[in-house]
mmCIF file of C-alpha atoms (C1' of nucleotides) in Angstrom:
data_model
loop_
_atom_site.group_PDB
_atom_site.id
_atom_site.type_symbol
_atom_site.label_atom_id
_atom_site.label_comp_id
_atom_site.label_asym_id
_atom_site.label_seq_id
_atom_site.Cartn_x
_atom_site.Cartn_y
_atom_site.Cartn_z
ATOM 1 C CA MET Q 363 28.053 -27.206 1.908
ATOM 2 C CA PRO Q 364 26.816 -24.917 -0.566
ATOM 3 C CA ASP Q 365 23.049 -24.642 -0.567
ATOM 4 C CA ARG Q 366 21.564 -26.050 -3.320
ATOM 5 C CA PHE Q 367 18.331 -24.254 -3.212
ATOM 6 C CA ALA Q 368 19.856 -20.894 -4.473
ATOM 7 C CA GLN Q 369 21.283 -22.823 -7.511
ATOM 8 C CA LYS Q 370 18.635 -24.361 -8.441
ATOM 9 C CA LEU Q 371 16.812 -20.985 -8.188
ATOM 10 C CA LEU Q 372 19.132 -19.249 -10.206
ATOM 11 C CA THR Q 373 19.214 -22.031 -12.888
ATOM 12 C CA TRP Q 374 15.425 -21.226 -12.921
ATOM 13 C CA TYR Q 375 15.728 -17.774 -12.994
ATOM 14 C CA ASP Q 376 17.929 -17.570 -15.972
ATOM 15 C CA GLN Q 377 15.158 -18.994 -17.931
ATOM 16 C CA HIS Q 378 11.712 -18.292 -16.769
ATOM 17 C CA GLY Q 379 12.387 -15.251 -14.296
ATOM 18 C CA ARG Q 380 10.895 -11.953 -15.125
ATOM 19 C CA HIS Q 381 13.840 -9.591 -16.326
ATOM 20 C CA ASP Q 382 12.972 -6.127 -17.566
ATOM 21 C CA LEU Q 383 10.357 -4.992 -14.906
ATOM 22 C CA PRO Q 384 10.777 -1.037 -15.402
ATOM 23 C CA TRP Q 385 12.748 -0.651 -12.058
ATOM 24 C CA HIS Q 386 15.302 -2.991 -13.696
ATOM 25 C CA HIS Q 387 16.355 -0.590 -16.039
ATOM 26 C CA ASN Q 388 19.070 2.057 -14.999
ATOM 27 C CA GLN Q 389 19.181 0.445 -11.826
ATOM 28 C CA ASN Q 390 20.283 2.507 -8.880
ATOM 29 C CA ALA Q 391 19.234 2.917 -5.324
ATOM 30 C CA TYR Q 392 16.754 5.407 -6.066
ATOM 31 C CA ARG Q 393 14.767 3.305 -8.018
ATOM 32 C CA VAL Q 394 15.057 0.257 -6.239
ATOM 33 C CA TRP Q 395 13.832 2.182 -3.167
ATOM 34 C CA VAL Q 396 10.986 4.037 -4.847
ATOM 35 C CA SER Q 397 10.108 0.585 -6.318
ATOM 36 C CA GLU Q 398 10.354 -1.326 -3.171
ATOM 37 C CA ILE Q 399 8.045 1.128 -1.237
ATOM 38 C CA MET Q 400 5.533 1.298 -4.017
ATOM 39 C CA LEU Q 401 5.286 -2.573 -4.046
ATOM 40 C CA GLN Q 402 4.928 -3.092 -0.366
ATOM 41 C CA GLN Q 403 1.466 -4.725 -0.147
ATOM 42 C CA THR Q 404 0.895 -3.558 -3.674
ATOM 43 C CA GLN Q 405 0.812 -5.670 -6.832
ATOM 44 C CA VAL Q 406 3.297 -5.354 -9.547
ATOM 45 C CA ALA Q 407 0.801 -4.776 -12.108
ATOM 46 C CA THR Q 408 -0.909 -1.692 -10.182
ATOM 47 C CA VAL Q 409 2.602 -0.300 -9.586
ATOM 48 C CA ILE Q 410 4.331 0.090 -13.123
ATOM 49 C CA PRO Q 411 2.168 3.105 -14.100
ATOM 50 C CA TYR Q 412 2.661 4.922 -10.734
ATOM 51 C CA PHE Q 413 6.476 3.957 -10.699
ATOM 52 C CA GLU Q 414 6.864 5.617 -14.527
ATOM 53 C CA ALA Q 415 5.154 8.520 -13.579
ATOM 54 C CA PHE Q 416 6.862 9.121 -10.203
ATOM 55 C CA MET Q 417 10.141 8.785 -11.862
ATOM 56 C CA ALA Q 418 9.219 10.977 -14.722
ATOM 57 C CA ARG Q 419 8.399 13.910 -12.032
ATOM 58 C CA PHE Q 420 10.781 12.921 -9.558
ATOM 59 C CA PRO Q 421 13.841 11.543 -11.222
ATOM 60 C CA ASP Q 422 16.425 11.265 -8.544
ATOM 61 C CA VAL Q 423 16.198 11.771 -4.562
ATOM 62 C CA GLN Q 424 17.178 15.690 -4.597
ATOM 63 C CA ALA Q 425 14.136 16.368 -6.894
ATOM 64 C CA LEU Q 426 11.840 14.464 -4.272
ATOM 65 C CA ALA Q 427 13.882 15.763 -1.455
ATOM 66 C CA SER Q 428 13.060 19.552 -2.636
ATOM 67 C CA ALA Q 429 9.393 18.622 -4.143
ATOM 68 C CA PRO Q 430 6.518 19.935 -2.175
ATOM 69 C CA VAL Q 431 4.818 16.820 -0.202
ATOM 70 C CA ASP Q 432 1.557 17.544 -1.875
ATOM 71 C CA ASP Q 433 3.336 16.879 -5.120
ATOM 72 C CA VAL Q 434 4.550 13.587 -3.848
ATOM 73 C CA LEU Q 435 0.533 12.820 -2.270
ATOM 74 C CA SER Q 436 -0.821 13.629 -5.650
ATOM 75 C CA HIS Q 437 1.478 11.328 -7.600
ATOM 76 C CA TRP Q 438 0.412 8.553 -4.647
ATOM 77 C CA SER Q 439 -3.272 9.030 -4.855
ATOM 78 C CA GLY Q 440 -4.873 5.844 -5.971
ATOM 79 C CA LEU Q 441 -2.245 3.478 -4.645
ATOM 80 C CA GLY Q 442 -2.946 3.412 -1.050
ATOM 81 C CA TYR Q 443 -1.244 3.363 2.182
ATOM 82 C CA TYR Q 444 -0.355 6.978 2.233
ATOM 83 C CA ALA Q 445 2.033 6.826 5.056
ATOM 84 C CA ARG Q 446 4.217 5.688 2.233
ATOM 85 C CA ALA Q 447 4.065 8.669 0.780
ATOM 86 C CA ARG Q 448 4.959 11.042 3.659
ATOM 87 C CA ASN Q 449 7.556 8.563 4.353
ATOM 88 C CA ILE Q 450 9.531 8.465 1.152
ATOM 89 C CA HIS Q 451 9.373 12.059 0.986
ATOM 90 C CA LYS Q 452 10.743 12.727 4.301
ATOM 91 C CA ALA Q 453 13.297 9.773 3.817
ATOM 92 C CA ALA Q 454 14.773 11.669 0.578
ATOM 93 C CA ARG Q 455 15.337 14.813 2.784
ATOM 94 C CA GLN Q 456 16.703 12.386 5.331
ATOM 95 C CA VAL Q 457 19.173 10.785 2.156
ATOM 96 C CA VAL Q 458 20.172 14.421 1.318
ATOM 97 C CA GLU Q 459 20.623 16.109 4.913
ATOM 98 C CA GLU Q 460 22.096 13.072 6.543
ATOM 99 C CA PHE Q 461 23.930 10.987 4.075
ATOM 100 C CA GLY Q 462 24.995 14.043 1.250
ATOM 101 C CA GLY Q 463 22.363 12.827 -1.074
ATOM 102 C CA GLU Q 464 23.880 9.155 -1.491
ATOM 103 C CA PHE Q 465 22.067 6.186 -0.147
ATOM 104 C CA PRO Q 466 23.863 4.392 2.328
ATOM 105 C CA GLU Q 467 24.995 0.834 1.722
ATOM 106 C CA ASP Q 468 24.590 -0.174 5.505
ATOM 107 C CA GLN Q 469 21.704 -2.213 6.578
ATOM 108 C CA GLU Q 470 20.936 -0.252 9.948
ATOM 109 C CA GLN Q 471 21.388 2.984 8.337
ATOM 110 C CA LEU Q 472 19.094 2.286 5.699
ATOM 111 C CA GLU Q 473 16.596 1.203 8.152
ATOM 112 C CA SER Q 474 16.977 4.353 10.133
ATOM 113 C CA LEU Q 475 15.057 5.797 7.112
ATOM 114 C CA THR Q 476 11.746 6.515 7.469
ATOM 115 C CA GLY Q 477 9.354 3.848 5.587
ATOM 116 C CA ILE Q 478 12.628 1.489 5.358
ATOM 117 C CA GLY Q 479 12.101 -1.547 7.565
ATOM 118 C CA ARG Q 480 14.316 -4.937 7.393
ATOM 119 C CA SER Q 481 13.293 -6.439 4.238
ATOM 120 C CA THR Q 482 13.077 -2.998 2.311
ATOM 121 C CA ALA Q 483 16.556 -2.398 3.480
ATOM 122 C CA ALA Q 484 17.627 -5.875 2.447
ATOM 123 C CA ALA Q 485 16.414 -5.363 -1.044
ATOM 124 C CA ILE Q 486 18.245 -2.193 -1.910
ATOM 125 C CA ILE Q 487 21.637 -3.773 -0.710
ATOM 126 C CA ALA Q 488 20.864 -6.678 -2.546
ATOM 127 C CA GLN Q 489 19.312 -4.988 -5.691
ATOM 128 C CA ALA Q 490 21.138 -1.829 -5.980
ATOM 129 C CA PHE Q 491 24.344 -2.962 -4.603
ATOM 130 C CA GLY Q 492 24.832 -6.377 -5.183
ATOM 131 C CA LYS Q 493 25.845 -7.118 -1.742
ATOM 132 C CA ARG Q 494 24.445 -10.028 0.641
ATOM 133 C CA ALA Q 495 21.440 -9.202 2.528
ATOM 134 C CA ALA Q 496 18.161 -11.414 3.149
ATOM 135 C CA ILE Q 497 14.574 -10.088 1.930
ATOM 136 C CA LEU Q 498 11.417 -11.376 3.532
ATOM 137 C CA ASP Q 499 8.473 -10.335 1.503
ATOM 138 C CA GLY Q 500 4.812 -11.996 1.332
ATOM 139 C CA ASN Q 501 6.380 -14.000 -1.873
ATOM 140 C CA VAL Q 502 9.488 -15.375 0.234
ATOM 141 C CA LYS Q 503 7.391 -15.999 2.968
ATOM 142 C CA ARG Q 504 5.265 -18.719 1.084
ATOM 143 C CA VAL Q 505 7.865 -20.203 -0.582
ATOM 144 C CA LEU Q 506 9.636 -20.917 2.696
ATOM 145 C CA ALA Q 507 6.707 -21.522 4.641
ATOM 146 C CA ARG Q 508 6.084 -24.424 2.219
ATOM 147 C CA TYR Q 509 9.792 -25.523 1.794
ATOM 148 C CA HIS Q 510 10.204 -25.872 5.280
ATOM 149 C CA ALA Q 511 6.610 -26.781 6.109
ATOM 150 C CA ILE Q 512 6.426 -23.974 9.114
ATOM 151 C CA PRO Q 513 3.009 -24.018 10.952
ATOM 152 C CA GLY Q 514 1.413 -20.928 11.833
ATOM 153 C CA TRP Q 515 0.688 -17.471 10.460
ATOM 154 C CA PRO Q 516 3.583 -15.158 9.585
ATOM 155 C CA GLY Q 517 2.375 -12.482 11.668
ATOM 156 C CA GLN Q 518 3.195 -14.290 14.680
ATOM 157 C CA THR Q 519 6.420 -13.283 16.062
ATOM 158 C CA LYS Q 520 8.003 -16.889 16.113
ATOM 159 C CA VAL Q 521 6.940 -17.695 12.523
ATOM 160 C CA LEU Q 522 8.546 -14.867 11.200
ATOM 161 C CA LYS Q 523 11.719 -15.371 12.956
ATOM 162 C CA GLN Q 524 12.034 -18.866 11.582
ATOM 163 C CA LEU Q 525 11.171 -17.787 8.477
ATOM 164 C CA TRP Q 526 13.925 -14.992 8.411
ATOM 165 C CA GLN Q 527 16.203 -17.523 9.955
ATOM 166 C CA HIS Q 528 15.666 -19.507 6.692
ATOM 167 C CA ALA Q 529 15.788 -16.821 4.320
ATOM 168 C CA GLU Q 530 19.181 -15.792 5.663
ATOM 169 C CA GLU Q 531 20.551 -19.350 5.371
ATOM 170 C CA HIS Q 532 19.457 -19.757 1.818
ATOM 171 C CA THR Q 533 20.789 -16.387 0.669
ATOM 172 C CA PRO Q 534 24.143 -17.149 -1.336
ATOM 173 C CA ASP Q 535 27.088 -14.957 -1.529
ATOM 174 C CA GLU Q 536 27.242 -14.854 -5.218
ATOM 175 C CA ARG Q 537 24.516 -13.350 -7.820
ATOM 176 C CA VAL Q 538 22.540 -12.194 -4.869
ATOM 177 C CA ARG Q 539 20.838 -9.458 -6.914
ATOM 178 C CA ASP Q 540 19.649 -12.276 -8.847
ATOM 179 C CA TYR Q 541 18.505 -14.388 -6.167
ATOM 180 C CA THR Q 542 16.615 -11.635 -4.551
ATOM 181 C CA GLN Q 543 14.476 -11.379 -7.997
ATOM 182 C CA ALA Q 544 14.612 -15.070 -8.193
ATOM 183 C CA ILE Q 545 12.850 -15.954 -5.121
ATOM 184 C CA MET Q 546 10.288 -13.161 -5.629
ATOM 185 C CA ASP Q 547 9.771 -14.288 -9.154
ATOM 186 C CA LEU Q 548 9.053 -17.974 -7.971
ATOM 187 C CA GLY Q 549 6.637 -17.145 -5.346
ATOM 188 C CA ALA Q 550 4.630 -14.594 -7.689
ATOM 189 C CA MET Q 551 4.759 -17.368 -10.765
ATOM 190 C CA VAL Q 552 5.215 -20.692 -9.700
ATOM 191 C CA CYS Q 553 4.592 -21.259 -6.073
ATOM 192 C CA THR Q 554 1.232 -19.083 -5.630
ATOM 193 C CA ARG Q 555 -1.005 -18.728 -3.475
ATOM 194 C CA SER Q 556 -3.802 -21.039 -4.956
ATOM 195 C CA ARG Q 557 -2.875 -23.762 -6.988
ATOM 196 C CA PRO Q 558 0.803 -23.541 -7.225
ATOM 197 C CA ASP Q 559 2.421 -25.217 -10.150
ATOM 198 C CA CYS Q 560 4.813 -27.673 -8.396
ATOM 199 C CA GLN Q 561 5.646 -29.288 -11.418
ATOM 200 C CA ALA Q 562 7.170 -26.221 -12.915
ATOM 201 C CA CYS Q 563 8.921 -25.564 -9.444
ATOM 202 C CA PRO Q 564 12.633 -26.254 -9.431
ATOM 203 C CA VAL Q 565 13.276 -26.943 -5.686
ATOM 204 C CA GLN Q 566 10.246 -29.105 -5.647
ATOM 205 C CA PRO Q 567 12.434 -32.268 -4.529
ATOM 206 C CA GLY Q 568 13.152 -30.496 -1.334
ATOM 207 C CA CYS Q 569 9.940 -29.190 -0.415
ATOM 208 C CA THR Q 570 8.318 -30.496 2.498
ATOM 209 C CA ALA Q 571 4.878 -29.259 2.341
ATOM 210 C CA TYR Q 572 4.772 -30.753 -1.418
ATOM 211 C CA ALA Q 573 6.250 -34.335 -0.051
ATOM 212 C CA ALA Q 574 3.315 -34.390 2.177
ATOM 213 C CA GLY Q 575 0.742 -33.266 -0.294
ATOM 214 C CA GLU Q 576 0.259 -30.232 1.796
ATOM 215 C CA THR Q 577 1.019 -26.977 0.166
ATOM 216 C CA GLY Q 578 -2.444 -25.670 0.731
ATOM 217 C CA LEU Q 579 -1.594 -25.406 4.375
ATOM 218 C CA TYR Q 580 1.315 -23.240 4.446
ATOM 219 C CA PRO Q 581 1.556 -20.179 5.058
ATOM 220 C CA GLY Q 582 -0.923 -20.509 7.961
ATOM 221 C CA SER Q 583 -3.833 -18.057 7.593
ATOM 222 C CA LYS Q 584 -4.384 -15.044 9.601
ATOM 223 C CA PRO Q 585 -6.969 -14.859 12.284
ATOM 224 C CA LYS Q 586 -9.985 -13.262 11.171
ATOM 225 C CA LYS Q 587 -11.890 -10.548 12.941
ATOM 226 C CA GLU Q 588 -15.243 -8.611 12.443
ATOM 227 C CA LYS Q 589 -14.692 -5.663 10.924
ATOM 228 C CA PRO Q 590 -17.020 -2.650 12.664
ATOM 229 C CA GLU Q 591 -19.160 -0.609 10.745
ATOM 230 C CA LYS Q 592 -18.638 2.912 10.784
ATOM 231 C CA THR Q 593 -20.688 6.176 9.241
ATOM 232 C CA THR Q 594 -19.860 9.566 8.234
ATOM 233 C CA TRP Q 595 -21.350 12.448 6.470
ATOM 234 C CA MET Q 596 -19.240 13.704 3.223
ATOM 235 C CA LEU Q 597 -19.893 17.089 2.188
ATOM 236 C CA ILE Q 598 -20.134 18.234 -1.167
ATOM 237 C CA LEU Q 599 -20.257 22.341 -0.641
ATOM 238 C CA GLU Q 600 -20.451 24.317 -3.668
ATOM 239 C CA ASP Q 601 -20.040 27.801 -3.880
ATOM 240 C CA ARG Q 602 -21.482 30.201 -6.490
ATOM 241 C CA GLU Q 603 -18.700 29.895 -8.879
ATOM 242 C CA GLY Q 604 -19.168 26.183 -8.887
ATOM 243 C CA ARG Q 605 -16.196 25.448 -6.887
ATOM 244 C CA ILE Q 606 -15.775 22.791 -3.902
ATOM 245 C CA LEU Q 607 -14.361 23.072 -0.594
ATOM 246 C CA LEU Q 608 -11.823 20.625 -0.152
ATOM 247 C CA GLU Q 609 -10.057 19.859 3.028
ATOM 248 C CA ARG Q 610 -6.868 18.409 4.244
ATOM 249 C CA ARG Q 611 -7.312 15.121 6.660
ATOM 250 C CA PRO Q 612 -5.193 14.894 9.608
ATOM 251 C CA PRO Q 613 -1.328 13.708 9.056
ATOM 252 C CA SER Q 614 -2.150 10.325 10.941
ATOM 253 C CA GLY Q 615 -5.299 8.222 10.602
ATOM 254 C CA ILE Q 616 -7.067 6.837 7.047
ATOM 255 C CA TRP Q 617 -5.824 9.155 3.794
ATOM 256 C CA GLY Q 618 -3.659 10.993 6.151
ATOM 257 C CA GLY Q 619 -2.407 13.925 4.750
ATOM 258 C CA LEU Q 620 -4.502 13.825 1.640
ATOM 259 C CA TRP Q 621 -6.919 16.219 0.365
ATOM 260 C CA SER Q 622 -10.592 15.065 0.913
ATOM 261 C CA LEU Q 623 -14.277 16.327 1.470
ATOM 262 C CA PRO Q 624 -15.194 17.895 4.695
ATOM 263 C CA GLU Q 625 -16.784 15.279 6.911
ATOM 264 C CA LEU Q 626 -19.588 15.649 9.561
ATOM 265 C CA ASP Q 627 -20.089 13.456 12.463
ATOM 266 C CA PRO Q 628 -22.801 10.753 11.702
ATOM 267 C CA ALA Q 629 -25.037 12.037 14.706
ATOM 268 C CA TYR Q 630 -26.020 15.021 12.920
ATOM 269 C CA GLY Q 631 -29.466 14.195 11.441
ATOM 270 C CA THR Q 632 -30.217 15.440 7.734
ATOM 271 C CA GLU Q 633 -32.106 18.487 9.104
ATOM 272 C CA GLU Q 634 -28.950 19.535 10.979
ATOM 273 C CA LEU Q 635 -26.701 19.607 8.020
ATOM 274 C CA GLN Q 636 -27.259 23.293 7.538
ATOM 275 C CA GLU Q 637 -26.762 24.228 10.409
ATOM 276 C CA ALA Q 638 -23.692 22.233 11.161
ATOM 277 C CA CYS Q 639 -22.243 23.980 8.308
ATOM 278 C CA GLN Q 640 -22.772 27.498 9.901
ATOM 279 C CA GLN Q 641 -21.578 26.488 13.090
ATOM 280 C CA LYS Q 642 -18.680 23.998 12.315
ATOM 281 C CA LEU Q 643 -17.481 26.270 8.724
ATOM 282 C CA GLY Q 644 -19.231 29.437 8.841
ATOM 283 C CA LEU Q 645 -21.170 28.677 5.632
ATOM 284 C CA ASP Q 646 -24.557 29.513 5.053
ATOM 285 C CA CYS Q 647 -25.969 26.862 2.666
ATOM 286 C CA ALA Q 648 -29.164 25.984 0.866
ATOM 287 C CA GLU Q 649 -31.157 23.135 1.938
ATOM 288 C CA PRO Q 650 -28.743 19.648 1.400
ATOM 289 C CA GLU Q 651 -29.267 17.415 -1.048
ATOM 290 C CA LEU Q 652 -28.905 13.769 -0.291
ATOM 291 C CA ILE Q 653 -27.167 11.751 -3.084
ATOM 292 C CA ALA Q 654 -26.640 7.904 -3.181
ATOM 293 C CA GLY Q 655 -24.789 7.002 0.079
ATOM 294 C CA PHE Q 656 -22.175 3.700 -0.372
ATOM 295 C CA ARG Q 657 -20.083 1.336 1.917
ATOM 296 C CA HIS Q 658 -16.391 1.343 1.653
ATOM 297 C CA THR Q 659 -14.489 -1.222 2.864
ATOM 298 C CA PHE Q 660 -10.981 -0.775 4.112
ATOM 299 C CA SER Q 661 -8.805 -3.672 5.635
ATOM 300 C CA HIS Q 662 -9.786 -3.045 9.070
ATOM 301 C CA TYR Q 663 -13.697 -1.712 8.854
ATOM 302 C CA HIS Q 664 -16.407 -0.714 6.649
ATOM 303 C CA LEU Q 665 -17.500 2.756 6.210
ATOM 304 C CA HIS Q 666 -20.824 4.173 5.417
ATOM 305 C CA ILE Q 667 -20.232 7.428 3.325
ATOM 306 C CA GLN Q 668 -23.325 9.468 3.073
ATOM 307 C CA PRO Q 669 -22.630 12.589 0.841
ATOM 308 C CA ALA Q 670 -24.817 15.379 0.749
ATOM 309 C CA ARG Q 671 -24.524 18.237 -1.326
ATOM 310 C CA LEU Q 672 -25.099 21.688 -0.169
ATOM 311 C CA THR Q 673 -24.770 25.089 -2.262
ATOM 312 C CA VAL Q 674 -23.114 27.669 -0.155
ATOM 313 C CA THR Q 675 -25.526 30.758 -0.583
ATOM 314 C CA GLY Q 676 -23.777 33.730 1.241
ATOM 315 C CA GLN Q 677 -20.324 35.020 0.615
ATOM 316 C CA SER Q 678 -17.746 32.345 1.393
ATOM 317 C CA SER Q 679 -16.237 32.693 4.586
ATOM 318 C CA VAL Q 680 -13.794 30.018 4.266
ATOM 319 C CA ALA Q 681 -10.515 31.308 2.322
ATOM 320 C CA ASP Q 682 -7.683 29.101 0.966
ATOM 321 C CA SER Q 683 -5.047 28.095 3.326
ATOM 322 C CA ASP Q 684 -2.875 24.896 3.999
ATOM 323 C CA ASN Q 685 -6.092 23.075 5.163
ATOM 324 C CA GLN Q 686 -8.585 24.312 2.854
ATOM 325 C CA ARG Q 687 -9.293 25.089 -0.546
ATOM 326 C CA TRP Q 688 -11.921 26.118 -2.832
ATOM 327 C CA LEU Q 689 -11.351 23.871 -5.951
ATOM 328 C CA HIS Q 690 -13.140 23.414 -9.659
ATOM 329 C CA ARG Q 691 -14.382 19.962 -9.998
ATOM 330 C CA ASP Q 692 -10.923 19.310 -12.577
ATOM 331 C CA GLN Q 693 -8.537 20.925 -10.554
ATOM 332 C CA ALA Q 694 -9.952 19.027 -7.295
ATOM 333 C CA LEU Q 695 -9.088 15.961 -8.806
ATOM 334 C CA THR Q 696 -5.519 16.643 -9.588
ATOM 335 C CA ALA Q 697 -5.021 17.610 -5.720
ATOM 336 C CA GLY Q 698 -4.410 13.860 -4.721
ATOM 337 C CA LEU Q 699 -7.818 12.157 -3.314
ATOM 338 C CA PRO Q 700 -8.307 8.942 -2.127
ATOM 339 C CA ALA Q 701 -9.721 6.627 -4.791
ATOM 340 C CA PRO Q 702 -13.470 6.512 -3.250
ATOM 341 C CA ILE Q 703 -13.756 10.143 -2.986
ATOM 342 C CA ARG Q 704 -12.520 10.557 -6.853
ATOM 343 C CA THR Q 705 -15.138 8.054 -7.893
ATOM 344 C CA LEU Q 706 -17.641 10.153 -5.674
ATOM 345 C CA LEU Q 707 -16.981 12.882 -7.465
ATOM 346 C CA THR Q 708 -16.344 12.080 -11.056
ATOM 347 C CA GLN Q 709 -19.118 9.083 -11.140
ATOM 348 C CA PRO Q 710 -21.748 9.727 -7.878
ATOM 349 C CA GLU Q 711 -24.076 7.087 -9.285
ATOM 350 C CA GLN Q 712 -21.719 4.105 -9.832
ATOM 351 C CA ASN Q 713 -21.669 3.995 -5.786
ATOM 352 C CA ALA Q 714 -25.462 3.775 -5.381
ATOM 353 C CA LEU Q 715 -26.570 1.527 -2.786
ATOM 354 C CA LEU Q 716 -29.376 -0.705 -3.693
ATOM 355 C "C1'" DA H 458 1.942 -7.927 20.161
ATOM 356 C "C1'" DA H 459 -1.318 -6.724 17.671
ATOM 357 C "C1'" DA H 460 -3.587 -3.019 15.338
ATOM 358 C "C1'" DA H 461 -3.579 0.426 11.567
ATOM 359 C "C1'" DC H 462 -2.954 1.615 7.426
ATOM 360 C "C1'" DG H 463 -6.111 1.440 0.928
ATOM 361 C "C1'" DT H 464 -6.836 -0.582 -3.342
ATOM 362 C "C1'" DG H 465 -7.787 -3.693 -6.869
ATOM 363 C "C1'" DG H 466 -7.138 -8.590 -8.146
ATOM 364 C "C1'" DT H 467 -8.766 -13.184 -7.098
ATOM 365 C "C1'" DT H 468 -11.237 -16.952 -5.567
ATOM 366 C "C1'" DT A 535 -21.397 -10.980 -3.055
ATOM 367 C "C1'" DA A 536 -17.644 -10.933 0.262
ATOM 368 C "C1'" DA A 537 -13.574 -12.897 2.074
ATOM 369 C "C1'" DC A 538 -8.997 -13.130 1.308
ATOM 370 C "C1'" DC A 539 -4.900 -10.925 0.511
ATOM 371 C "C1'" DA A 540 -0.509 -8.702 -2.265
ATOM 372 C "C1'" DA A 541 7.375 -6.746 -3.093
ATOM 373 C "C1'" DG A 542 5.702 -4.472 4.919
ATOM 374 C "C1'" DT A 543 6.397 -0.483 8.174
ATOM 375 C "C1'" DT A 544 4.989 1.779 12.605
ATOM 376 C "C1'" DT A 545 2.950 2.345 16.541
#
DNA sequence: AAAACGTGGTT
DNA sequence: TAACCAAGTTT
C-alpha cells in the first residue's frame, strides 16, 4: 500500500516549500554535507552567511582538506559547536585520503566520516544522490511525534527508536530528495514547536495529536536540570606595542581549539593576579585593572567571566608559538574567537553586570 | 545512557 | 529575565 503521507507532503511542498536556499543551488555532496553540518542544532537564518563565506573560501573538498585548521576554525567563529569545525576538516581529509576525493554513496561509509551520524549521512544520500534514505532531525521528530502521538522525550532511546521506525516507513522510493526537504519544511513552517498551523497542514487528517487536540504534548520535553555556576578570570594582557596575548584552547572541552584569552583559576584573588602572571606566564605586569564582569550562559552551565586588564611592563618572555600569539586587536578579531570573547574585546561595556 | 558541546532566536 | 531549543554527533 502506497504511503499517502509522502504523497500529500510532496504536493504541499511543490506549492509551499522552500526551494532556493543557498545549498539548493549547484547541489553536490560537498555542499549538502557542509550545509548539513552547519545546520546541526543551528537555525537556517544563522547558517546562510556562514555557508556563503565558507563556500567562497573552501569551494570543494580538496580546498578544505588542504587548508590549515585555523582557517576552518576562523570561518566557524560565532557559529558554535566548534567540534563540528574540527571534524569537518578531519573528514575532508578522510574523503581525500580514503575515498579518492569523492564522497561515498553508502550510508555506512558516510557514517565512518567524523561528524557524520545517521541523519546527516541520510541527508547526503537523499539530497545529493537522490537515493532513498530516512532522515530524522528536529523537524521530523516533531512532525512524527505528533502525527503518531508518540509520548516521551526524543532523547530517550526508546522514543528515538520509534521515531526512526516511522521515519523509515514514510520515506518514499520516488522523489526522496524533495520528500526530505518537504518534511523538514513542514516542521519548520507549519508543524512548528509552538502554535502549529494545523489548518495549513497537508497531513492533518491523519494526525493523531491533532485529532486529540493535543499537539502541544508532543514531542515530550527534555527533563530540566540545574545549571552549575562556574567562574574564571580572563586576562587581557597587553604589551608595550598594544598587542594582546591569545592562547589556543585545548582541543576538547568548551571552545575547543579556538583562540581565546588566557584564563586563570578563580581561586586567585585580585591582588594575586600579578604574581600569577609572573609564575604561570613569566610576564611582569603592572597592577591589574578589573573591568565589567559578566555571566555567560552555555547550554549546560553558567560561567562568570571576570576580565582583568594587565599591562606587561617587562620584556615579553612569551614568544609566538602554536599555542600562544601576540596580536593587535584587529588581528585578534580575525583569529577565530568565541563569540563572548569577541564581544568582550570589541564592546566591553556591553557585558556590564548590574 | 547520559552528558557535553555554542550561539542566537523565541516565548 | 530566563527558560527553552534549533537541519545532531561524540564520548
